[in-house]
Amino acid sequence: PGAEAGSGSRAASGDDFEALVARARAARDEGHPGAEALWDELARRAQARGRDDIDATVAADLLEHQVLAAARAGDPAVRERFALVRDAHRQAGQEDRAVLAELRLAMAALQFDAEPAEVRALLDAAEASARGLPSDDPVRARRLASVELTRIRALAHLGAGEDGHDAEHGQDAEDGQDGTRAALAGFVAAHAGDPALVVQTCDAEELLAHHALRSGDTAAGEALLASAAERAVAAGRPWLAVDPLAVRGGALMQLGRPAEAEESVRAALAHAAETADAQTQGAVRLTLADIVLHRRGDAAEVAALALDSAHWFDQAGLAEYGGAQARLRLTRAYAGLGRHAEAVEVLQSALPDLLEHGEDVAVDARDLLARLLSEVGDQRGAAEQYLLAAEAAKSWHDPRAQAHLAQAAADALSSAGLDEEAVAAYERALELRRAIGDSPVAVVRMLRSLAWLELRTVTENATVAAARKRMDEAVRVLEDALAAADAAEGEEDEEHLRYELAQTWQQLGRILDQRIDAYVSPEDHGYREGGDEPEVPEELTEAQLLALRQEAIALWDRAAGIYAGLGPGCLTERYQCVTGAAEIERDMDVRPAAVARVTALVEEVRQLPEGAAPEWLLPQAEWLLTSLGE
């Protein structure tokens, strides 16, 4: 109203207020999600008008609205406050609203651990009040149905049948669940045809669906959710279909029907347009993001949905719960789009909240952050996250996760140049892997990494001997695993193990070649400590040098033979072995042997089908042949 409002404008304001009351009550009775906003506005208007100008019925309604908000916030005083609401409605002559207040009083008592007998007494009182409503009152049937459904839910929560016996354990608990399902099914059958009881029937079908899902009957749960959603839409209350359609999407994914799952959740999102509930908006988008990610991997759409979901959860005051989960999905979507720096930023912002979501989520989040930090080149940060994740997984019954994380931490530490820390992490991961005994390849790869770390300062006889010891152990692990795979006729496992054996021999050959180079070309191998004169490397006798060269060639020949048996997919590794051996033979001045081995590979590759070999291989091999002939 303006500053000069007179009696006419006050009347108009009064008319406007009454119209708002009518709209708020209609929305409330319909169960429309916009009702809460209308009552919020009405409360603001009522406060401005003053208590004396508010009708008793409106005052009771506003008190109810206020106490419902307190109940949603978890206020333990709501039991007493719902009693005040009940009394206010009765004094205002709104007995039907008093019945609802009695029901809410019973549920509040249940929520705050009242004795079962007290809860049942409160339910009995609400039922008596509902039955006391005039028989011609159209609200009476709705109130009686609400009492019936509330009683079913309350007794299920108490874990008791109508006889009041405790049913928390064993067969009694199963019987109690069966009784709840039977009661809900009976409720749906009795009221499904009554258009005035759509809300209660939809609620009952949803509850029945959740019972089916928890018991593992996903197909029955999905059918019930579909029925509840269809019933709500047909009754012109599409907002009631949002939750069942969203949950149905998850059930359909479990049933292997991803296209229908996506369709169901997209329908939920469309129906959610009428609801202002921020938590619902966030949850539906998060569910759809998960389905799109698993079904089509459309990272761009997943990112958009997850970002919207996070904003809705923030608005609902749930940034640390749903908002953090949404940001975790957003992180994965950004990673899928190659936007690693943004993914790191998002996940780091959500990490403190995610760490409160339980050990599983905390480990998963740290693992993901570590991988992303590796992508952006922060190996030290990646190692820290891997180590923290491994520590969190230490108490798990299955030690494989801890072993994997410790190994990843060691890899990152090695990449960061933190060699001593890397060795310690590899040794810990090896200890875990050996205790598990189920991953010889992981053990072998760590042993090879440790072998290379032995050479981290200088390549001399002692460090090469230490590296060789690690490689020999890796060979023994693989030979034992190959023998076991052969006995079990595991052809696929055997090929994988043979490849790793070839890799081990190839890498040992490279280590020996590095020792040769360190002697022949010491200026390339770190033998200068800061002075003008290079430090003289450890001497090799001619016999030692020849033995190293011959052993490197033999190792590369052995590895190349395995690669040849594994097919064209290993041509790159085979070429590396052949060229390494040829270059040593050139240094030994046995060029014909070098030319022969490279020529044999070239002729073999030329006989392969087009595209079987890498495009670069033949040109490089032919260039090498030319250089060998010079």
XYZ file of C-alpha atoms in Angstrom:
630
model
C 0.000 0.000 0.000
C 1.090 3.565 -0.698
C 1.735 6.203 1.919
C -1.723 7.709 1.361
C -3.705 4.529 1.637
C -7.231 5.231 2.832
C -10.155 3.034 3.789
C -10.677 1.915 0.194
C -7.125 0.714 -0.165
C -7.293 -1.018 3.214
C -10.376 -2.884 2.010
C -8.570 -3.845 -1.169
C -5.643 -5.043 0.923
C -8.036 -7.087 3.044
C -9.588 -8.589 -0.067
C -6.116 -9.399 -1.358
C -5.195 -11.052 1.935
C -8.334 -13.202 1.908
C -7.645 -14.185 -1.687
C -4.133 -15.244 -0.691
C -5.576 -17.306 2.178
C -7.912 -19.048 -0.251
C -5.056 -19.770 -2.698
C -2.787 -21.085 0.036
C -5.470 -23.392 1.410
C -6.371 -24.687 -2.047
C -2.720 -25.428 -2.838
C -2.285 -27.112 0.546
C -5.365 -29.282 0.099
C -4.198 -30.276 -3.378
C -0.724 -31.073 -2.082
C 0.777 -28.667 -4.588
C 4.501 -28.028 -4.040
C 3.911 -24.290 -4.355
C 1.800 -24.247 -1.202
C 4.755 -23.660 1.112
C 5.764 -20.473 -0.688
C 2.191 -19.202 -0.480
C 2.078 -19.833 3.256
C 5.449 -18.118 3.672
C 4.054 -15.066 1.939
C 0.879 -15.261 4.005
C 2.929 -15.361 7.214
C 4.760 -12.193 6.148
C 1.481 -10.450 5.345
C -0.082 -11.575 8.638
C 2.836 -10.242 10.635
C 2.454 -6.872 8.927
C -1.303 -6.791 9.652
C -0.985 -7.566 13.348
C -2.389 -10.414 15.422
C -5.729 -8.754 16.166
C -6.615 -8.558 12.479
C -6.047 -12.295 11.860
C -8.961 -14.716 11.910
C -8.625 -17.632 14.352
C -8.730 -20.189 11.547
C -5.925 -18.396 9.674
C -3.925 -18.075 12.890
C -4.233 -21.833 13.440
C -3.186 -22.508 9.842
C -0.167 -20.233 10.202
C 0.828 -21.934 13.442
C 0.622 -25.284 11.653
C 2.843 -23.968 8.860
C 5.381 -22.712 11.373
C 5.516 -25.995 13.322
C 5.828 -28.069 10.129
C 8.909 -26.026 9.223
C 10.326 -26.698 12.692
C 9.628 -30.421 12.264
C 11.510 -30.480 8.953
C 14.435 -28.800 10.734
C 14.446 -31.542 13.375
C 13.258 -29.435 16.320
C 12.776 -31.868 19.254
C 10.095 -29.604 20.724
C 7.657 -30.328 17.871
C 5.693 -32.850 19.925
C 4.498 -30.133 22.268
C 4.065 -27.705 19.404
C 1.890 -30.091 17.366
C -0.313 -30.416 20.441
C -0.691 -26.618 20.357
C -1.606 -26.809 16.662
C -4.234 -29.448 17.395
C -5.759 -27.295 20.121
C -5.678 -24.158 17.956
C -7.529 -25.909 15.140
C -10.144 -27.273 17.517
C -10.741 -23.872 19.071
C -11.135 -22.430 15.579
C -13.648 -25.134 14.637
C -11.313 -26.872 12.142
C -11.648 -30.422 13.439
C -10.402 -31.968 10.186
C -7.098 -30.046 10.545
C -6.924 -31.119 14.187
C -6.936 -34.752 13.020
C -3.844 -34.110 10.880
C -2.160 -32.404 13.810
C -2.848 -35.493 15.942
C -1.294 -37.696 13.263
C 1.771 -35.486 13.122
C 1.968 -35.546 16.882
C 2.033 -39.355 16.766
C 4.779 -39.373 14.120
C 6.805 -36.812 16.092
C 6.538 -39.042 19.142
C 7.780 -41.939 17.015
C 10.647 -39.856 15.620
C 11.843 -38.886 19.097
C 11.658 -42.428 20.511
C 8.466 -42.389 22.523
C 7.303 -45.688 23.958
C 5.394 -47.841 21.423
C 2.315 -47.812 23.650
C 2.271 -44.010 23.606
C 2.565 -43.908 19.813
C -0.316 -46.359 19.441
C -2.442 -44.347 21.867
C -1.842 -41.191 19.842
C -2.769 -43.019 16.638
C -5.923 -44.333 18.271
C -6.838 -40.791 19.323
C -6.328 -39.520 15.773
C -8.501 -42.335 14.393
C -11.259 -41.595 16.889
C -11.179 -37.916 15.907
C -11.339 -38.813 12.219
C -14.309 -41.109 12.780
C -15.969 -38.313 14.717
C -16.040 -36.054 11.660
C -19.500 -35.680 10.095
C -20.312 -38.580 7.811
C -21.210 -36.168 5.011
C -17.903 -34.284 5.319
C -15.947 -35.016 2.088
C -12.693 -34.699 4.063
C -13.612 -37.563 6.406
C -12.562 -40.352 4.000
C -9.207 -38.651 3.372
C -8.511 -38.292 7.063
C -9.411 -41.921 7.793
C -7.169 -43.067 4.930
C -4.342 -40.903 6.260
C -4.756 -42.406 9.720
C -4.706 -45.933 8.268
C -1.566 -45.299 6.200
C 0.197 -43.535 9.055
C -0.557 -46.461 11.365
C 0.957 -48.901 8.842
C 4.094 -46.784 8.574
C 4.393 -46.289 12.317
C 3.978 -49.967 13.144
C 6.526 -50.890 10.486
C 8.952 -48.457 12.091
C 8.295 -49.892 15.521
C 8.949 -53.359 14.146
C 5.748 -54.733 15.621
C 2.514 -56.255 14.438
C -0.866 -55.149 15.618
C -0.447 -57.381 18.646
C 2.450 -55.251 19.841
C 5.044 -58.038 20.108
C 8.651 -57.110 19.418
C 9.759 -58.186 15.972
C 13.280 -56.912 15.641
C 15.091 -60.163 14.938
C 14.912 -63.341 12.890
C 11.642 -64.803 11.753
C 9.659 -62.225 13.728
C 11.277 -59.415 11.718
C 10.527 -61.199 8.449
C 6.953 -61.770 9.503
C 6.695 -58.091 10.443
C 7.900 -57.063 6.982
C 5.436 -59.439 5.347
C 2.671 -57.962 7.484
C 3.611 -54.420 6.439
C 3.646 -55.379 2.757
C 0.277 -57.103 3.092
C -1.204 -54.076 4.855
C 0.097 -51.686 2.173
C -1.133 -53.927 -0.641
C -4.540 -54.102 1.042
C -4.606 -50.317 1.370
C -3.857 -49.842 -2.338
C -6.462 -52.413 -3.356
C -9.100 -50.797 -1.140
C -8.539 -47.181 -2.192
C -7.059 -47.259 -5.712
C -10.382 -46.447 -7.319
C -11.122 -43.363 -5.203
C -9.986 -40.157 -6.957
C -10.159 -38.313 -3.623
C -7.434 -40.572 -2.195
C -4.808 -40.242 -4.945
C -2.166 -38.817 -2.602
C -2.566 -41.578 -0.034
C -2.675 -44.330 -2.679
C 0.471 -43.016 -4.390
C 2.239 -42.882 -1.025
C 1.213 -46.469 -0.268
C 2.428 -47.719 -3.654
C 5.751 -45.943 -3.189
C 6.190 -47.490 0.254
C 5.296 -50.896 -1.137
C 7.782 -50.366 -3.990
C 10.589 -49.538 -1.537
C 9.820 -52.696 0.428
C 10.096 -54.699 -2.804
C 13.385 -53.024 -3.773
C 14.900 -53.651 -0.328
C 13.922 -57.307 -0.506
C 15.586 -57.657 -3.923
C 12.404 -57.823 -6.006
C 13.447 -55.057 -8.376
C 10.898 -55.906 -11.063
C 7.986 -55.627 -8.616
C 9.378 -52.385 -7.208
C 9.713 -50.890 -10.675
C 6.129 -51.817 -11.575
C 4.764 -50.255 -8.388
C 6.721 -47.048 -8.953
C 5.443 -46.845 -12.512
C 1.886 -47.316 -11.271
C 2.248 -44.607 -8.615
C 3.640 -42.151 -11.154
C 0.941 -42.931 -13.713
C -1.744 -42.542 -11.064
C -0.403 -39.113 -10.023
C -0.154 -37.777 -13.572
C -3.626 -39.035 -14.467
C -5.029 -37.222 -11.421
C -3.505 -33.949 -12.566
C -0.838 -33.957 -9.832
C 2.361 -34.555 -11.795
C 4.560 -33.291 -8.959
C 3.649 -36.455 -7.053
C 5.226 -38.475 -9.884
C 8.697 -36.934 -9.492
C 10.042 -39.172 -6.727
C 8.642 -42.492 -8.034
C 9.883 -41.762 -11.556
C 13.362 -40.865 -10.322
C 13.646 -43.964 -8.123
C 12.212 -46.056 -10.947
C 15.108 -44.906 -13.114
C 17.557 -46.557 -10.714
C 15.476 -49.740 -10.656
C 15.398 -49.872 -14.453
C 19.181 -49.525 -14.567
C 19.439 -52.550 -12.273
C 17.099 -54.422 -14.604
C 19.347 -53.658 -17.576
C 16.903 -51.265 -19.246
C 18.977 -48.058 -19.469
C 16.956 -46.367 -22.235
C 13.757 -46.666 -20.187
C 15.659 -45.529 -17.101
C 16.755 -42.334 -18.809
C 13.238 -41.745 -20.148
C 11.764 -42.190 -16.653
C 14.136 -39.729 -14.978
C 13.749 -37.189 -17.780
C 10.000 -37.371 -17.169
C 10.670 -36.816 -13.457
C 12.735 -33.748 -14.320
C 9.944 -32.388 -16.518
C 7.336 -32.886 -13.775
C 9.690 -31.299 -11.236
C 9.218 -27.972 -13.012
C 6.199 -27.376 -10.775
C 8.075 -27.941 -7.533
C 10.141 -25.317 -5.799
C 11.745 -27.895 -3.513
C 15.467 -27.383 -4.094
C 16.458 -30.791 -2.701
C 14.123 -32.577 -5.120
C 15.435 -30.541 -8.045
C 19.012 -31.385 -7.105
C 18.343 -35.087 -6.545
C 16.562 -35.612 -9.877
C 19.377 -33.955 -11.814
C 21.978 -35.986 -9.965
C 20.138 -39.222 -10.754
C 19.854 -38.278 -14.425
C 23.551 -37.364 -14.538
C 24.462 -40.835 -13.258
C 22.260 -42.568 -15.823
C 23.521 -40.466 -18.738
C 27.116 -41.103 -17.652
C 26.641 -44.876 -17.491
C 24.424 -45.154 -20.538
C 25.962 -42.814 -23.091
C 29.009 -41.288 -21.468
C 27.934 -37.818 -22.625
C 30.329 -35.914 -20.388
C 29.081 -32.511 -21.542
C 25.479 -33.208 -20.518
C 26.614 -34.880 -17.302
C 28.638 -31.768 -16.455
C 25.640 -29.486 -17.066
C 23.318 -31.672 -14.976
C 25.827 -32.062 -12.142
C 26.518 -28.329 -12.048
C 22.783 -27.557 -11.852
C 22.358 -30.253 -9.211
C 25.113 -28.760 -7.061
C 23.504 -25.323 -7.252
C 20.096 -26.711 -6.207
C 21.596 -28.624 -3.285
C 23.436 -25.482 -2.207
C 20.149 -23.593 -2.293
C 18.575 -26.317 -0.155
C 21.339 -25.911 2.443
C 22.739 -29.332 1.527
C 26.082 -28.314 0.027
C 27.961 -30.737 2.269
C 25.720 -33.684 1.355
C 24.015 -33.759 -2.031
C 26.073 -30.786 -3.214
C 29.326 -32.628 -2.561
C 28.070 -35.710 -4.419
C 27.018 -33.543 -7.347
C 30.481 -31.956 -7.431
C 32.036 -35.419 -7.458
C 30.005 -36.225 -10.597
C 30.955 -32.839 -12.063
C 34.609 -33.674 -11.458
C 34.285 -36.942 -13.372
C 32.493 -35.182 -16.211
C 35.193 -32.498 -16.475
C 37.823 -35.239 -16.468
C 35.969 -36.972 -19.309
C 36.046 -33.705 -21.246
C 39.782 -33.320 -20.675
C 39.228 -30.294 -18.428
C 41.566 -31.638 -15.777
C 42.502 -28.346 -14.129
C 38.820 -27.467 -13.608
C 38.159 -30.992 -12.355
C 40.922 -30.586 -9.756
C 39.505 -27.248 -8.632
C 35.982 -28.621 -8.219
C 37.074 -31.745 -6.376
C 39.393 -29.875 -4.037
C 36.504 -27.597 -3.075
C 34.236 -30.577 -2.337
C 36.846 -32.818 -0.709
C 36.358 -31.651 2.934
C 32.655 -32.531 2.672
C 33.243 -35.802 0.822
C 35.631 -36.951 3.547
C 32.609 -36.937 5.893
C 30.597 -39.264 3.631
C 32.222 -42.448 4.877
C 35.484 -44.257 4.213
C 34.485 -45.618 0.800
C 33.632 -42.194 -0.602
C 36.690 -40.605 1.009
C 39.058 -43.158 -0.549
C 37.359 -42.885 -3.934
C 37.546 -39.078 -3.874
C 41.231 -39.018 -2.901
C 42.046 -41.623 -5.545
C 40.289 -39.555 -8.216
C 41.971 -36.343 -7.076
C 45.359 -38.047 -7.177
C 44.811 -39.191 -10.764
C 43.736 -35.714 -11.780
C 46.740 -34.113 -10.095
C 48.949 -36.492 -12.060
C 47.231 -35.328 -15.251
C 48.089 -31.698 -14.506
C 51.680 -32.583 -13.600
C 51.481 -32.287 -9.807
C 53.060 -35.639 -8.970
C 53.929 -34.635 -5.421
C 50.304 -33.667 -4.730
C 49.113 -36.890 -6.382
C 51.397 -38.957 -4.176
C 50.079 -37.233 -1.065
C 46.484 -38.043 -1.983
C 47.311 -41.651 -2.841
C 49.077 -42.094 0.502
C 46.160 -40.569 2.408
C 43.744 -42.826 0.534
C 45.904 -45.869 1.300
C 45.950 -44.926 4.976
C 42.143 -44.617 5.002
C 41.836 -48.048 3.349
C 44.187 -49.675 5.894
C 41.337 -50.950 8.079
C 39.479 -52.603 5.181
C 39.130 -56.354 5.292
C 40.336 -56.668 1.678
C 43.895 -55.253 1.425
C 43.911 -55.016 -2.389
C 42.722 -51.415 -2.440
C 45.463 -50.361 -0.038
C 48.042 -52.212 -2.124
C 46.860 -50.530 -5.324
C 46.923 -47.086 -3.727
C 50.353 -47.617 -2.171
C 51.682 -48.674 -5.575
C 50.133 -45.634 -7.250
C 51.663 -43.414 -4.566
C 55.066 -44.958 -5.217
C 54.724 -44.339 -8.964
C 53.833 -40.701 -8.312
C 56.693 -40.257 -5.831
C 59.092 -41.694 -8.364
C 57.793 -39.348 -11.069
C 58.190 -36.433 -8.650
C 61.848 -37.353 -8.111
C 61.289 -38.305 -4.466
C 63.260 -41.499 -4.826
C 63.731 -42.481 -1.188
C 60.028 -42.007 -0.466
C 59.193 -43.945 -3.631
C 61.332 -46.901 -2.557
C 59.630 -47.004 0.840
C 56.175 -46.862 -0.784
C 57.057 -49.626 -3.275
C 58.363 -51.833 -0.463
C 55.108 -51.343 1.470
C 53.008 -52.073 -1.609
C 55.124 -55.183 -2.324
C 54.536 -56.404 1.200
C 50.788 -56.021 0.725
C 50.786 -57.649 -2.719
C 52.804 -60.619 -1.516
C 50.420 -61.069 1.408
C 47.479 -61.104 -0.984
C 49.229 -63.370 -3.506
C 46.794 -62.671 -6.333
C 48.591 -60.171 -8.570
C 51.976 -61.310 -9.890
C 51.995 -58.642 -12.586
C 51.625 -55.859 -10.011
C 54.495 -57.362 -8.001
C 56.662 -57.605 -11.111
C 56.035 -54.029 -12.164
C 56.978 -52.763 -8.730
C 60.151 -54.860 -8.749
C 61.090 -53.378 -12.114
C 60.431 -49.867 -10.799
C 62.642 -50.596 -7.800
C 65.334 -51.875 -10.144
C 65.407 -48.568 -11.996
C 65.404 -46.645 -8.724
C 68.632 -48.500 -7.785
C 70.273 -46.534 -10.624
C 68.900 -43.177 -9.493
C 72.268 -41.710 -8.462
C 74.875 -43.460 -10.588
C 75.190 -46.482 -12.873
C 78.005 -48.617 -11.520
C 78.659 -52.291 -10.935
C 77.074 -52.211 -7.443
C 73.896 -50.394 -8.505
C 73.544 -52.587 -11.601
C 73.947 -55.677 -9.395
C 71.199 -54.397 -7.077
C 68.956 -53.677 -10.063
C 69.686 -57.101 -11.528
C 68.642 -58.692 -8.226
C 65.236 -56.993 -8.481
C 64.849 -58.079 -12.109
C 65.823 -61.675 -11.321
C 63.172 -61.755 -8.621
C 60.629 -60.438 -11.142
C 61.574 -63.245 -13.548
C 61.066 -65.856 -10.806
C 57.641 -64.446 -9.941
C 56.605 -64.598 -13.600
C 57.967 -68.098 -14.167
C 56.027 -69.362 -11.149
C 52.877 -67.605 -12.378
C 53.333 -69.052 -15.884
C 53.666 -72.538 -14.462
C 50.442 -72.055 -12.487
C 48.636 -70.612 -15.524
C 49.803 -73.520 -17.686
C 48.490 -76.008 -15.129
C 45.156 -74.187 -15.053
C 45.094 -73.866 -18.874
C 44.617 -70.101 -18.602
C 45.665 -69.116 -22.109
C 44.700 -65.457 -21.777
C 46.555 -65.074 -18.468
C 49.543 -66.884 -19.946
C 49.857 -64.399 -22.834
C 49.747 -61.495 -20.404
C 52.433 -63.091 -18.233
C 54.646 -63.864 -21.225
C 54.433 -60.228 -22.282
C 55.522 -59.136 -18.805
C 58.406 -61.631 -18.912
C 59.542 -60.164 -22.221
C 59.264 -56.675 -20.720
C 61.433 -57.745 -17.783
C 64.166 -59.155 -20.020
C 63.965 -56.125 -22.306
C 64.351 -53.740 -19.385
C 67.238 -55.700 -17.887
C 68.905 -55.438 -21.276
C 68.439 -51.675 -21.145
C 69.972 -51.540 -17.661
C 73.053 -53.412 -18.885
C 73.214 -51.146 -21.926
C 73.072 -48.136 -19.603
C 76.038 -49.545 -17.662
C 77.938 -49.932 -20.921
C 77.154 -46.351 -21.931
C 78.154 -45.078 -18.487
C 81.621 -46.520 -19.090
C 81.916 -45.646 -22.776
C 80.334 -42.155 -22.516
C 80.664 -41.058 -18.878
C 79.851 -37.434 -19.685
C 76.265 -38.497 -20.413
C 75.720 -40.288 -17.113
C 76.103 -37.794 -14.296
C 79.751 -38.337 -13.418
C 80.409 -34.617 -13.004
C 80.071 -33.273 -9.451
C 80.459 -29.563 -10.169
C 84.147 -29.225 -10.927
C 85.719 -28.675 -14.320
C 87.005 -32.240 -14.520
C 84.598 -35.143 -14.941
C 84.664 -37.805 -12.283
C 86.147 -41.009 -13.640
C 83.547 -43.819 -13.735
C 84.210 -47.246 -12.336
C 86.437 -49.208 -14.719
C 85.304 -52.191 -16.769
C 87.771 -54.712 -18.115
C 87.493 -55.676 -21.770
C 86.147 -59.043 -20.703
C 83.485 -57.426 -18.485
C 82.469 -55.049 -21.274
C 82.179 -57.906 -23.769
C 80.156 -59.990 -21.303
C 77.732 -57.126 -20.677
C 77.254 -56.565 -24.406
C 76.691 -60.232 -25.126
C 74.232 -60.560 -22.240
C 72.248 -57.482 -23.342
C 71.992 -58.894 -26.879
C 70.898 -62.281 -25.508
C 68.240 -60.668 -23.295
C 66.859 -58.619 -26.175
C 66.818 -61.674 -28.447
C 64.951 -63.617 -25.777
C 62.413 -60.813 -25.346
C 62.018 -60.338 -29.112
C 61.270 -64.053 -29.465
C 58.370 -63.756 -27.002
C 57.078 -60.601 -28.704
C 57.156 -62.392 -32.065
C 54.988 -65.160 -30.639
C 52.490 -62.610 -29.336
C 51.837 -61.202 -32.817
C 51.931 -57.833 -34.625
C 50.516 -56.026 -31.592
C 54.009 -56.202 -30.038
C 55.961 -54.970 -33.086
C 57.004 -51.737 -31.365
C 58.572 -53.616 -28.437
C 60.144 -56.145 -30.802
C 61.640 -53.381 -32.941
C 63.169 -51.792 -29.826
C 64.854 -55.089 -28.933
C 66.145 -55.686 -32.456
C 67.528 -52.188 -32.885
C 69.110 -52.229 -29.414
C 70.925 -55.468 -30.211
C 71.942 -54.172 -33.652
C 73.435 -50.990 -32.227
C 75.538 -52.976 -29.739
C 76.699 -55.228 -32.576
C 77.684 -52.125 -34.539
C 79.705 -50.937 -31.527
C 81.330 -54.390 -31.392
C 82.152 -53.991 -35.101
C 80.080 -56.986 -36.165
C 77.946 -55.019 -38.592
C 76.922 -57.956 -40.798
C 75.140 -59.539 -37.857
C 73.421 -56.248 -37.077
C 72.332 -55.798 -40.693
C 71.065 -59.376 -40.841
C 68.835 -59.059 -37.785
C 67.294 -55.734 -38.895
C 66.844 -56.980 -42.487
C 65.009 -60.069 -41.237
C 62.563 -57.908 -39.319
C 62.043 -55.553 -42.277
C 61.285 -58.422 -44.662
C 58.853 -59.940 -42.174
C 57.031 -56.648 -41.693
C 56.728 -56.155 -45.463
C 54.776 -59.419 -45.665
C 52.200 -58.254 -43.131
C 48.783 -56.921 -44.198
C 48.566 -53.177 -44.655
C 48.061 -51.372 -41.351
C 49.347 -54.246 -39.215
C 52.608 -52.446 -38.421
C 53.071 -48.867 -37.174
C 53.618 -46.455 -40.067
C 56.923 -45.228 -38.687
C 58.511 -48.653 -38.297
C 59.680 -49.450 -41.844
C 61.100 -45.978 -42.582
C 63.076 -46.012 -39.321
C 64.316 -49.570 -39.863
C 65.427 -48.728 -43.410
C 67.243 -45.639 -42.148
C 68.999 -47.813 -39.544
C 70.039 -50.289 -42.242
C 71.547 -47.432 -44.212
C 73.488 -46.205 -41.182
C 74.721 -49.721 -40.421
C 76.055 -50.064 -43.951
C 78.060 -46.860 -43.816
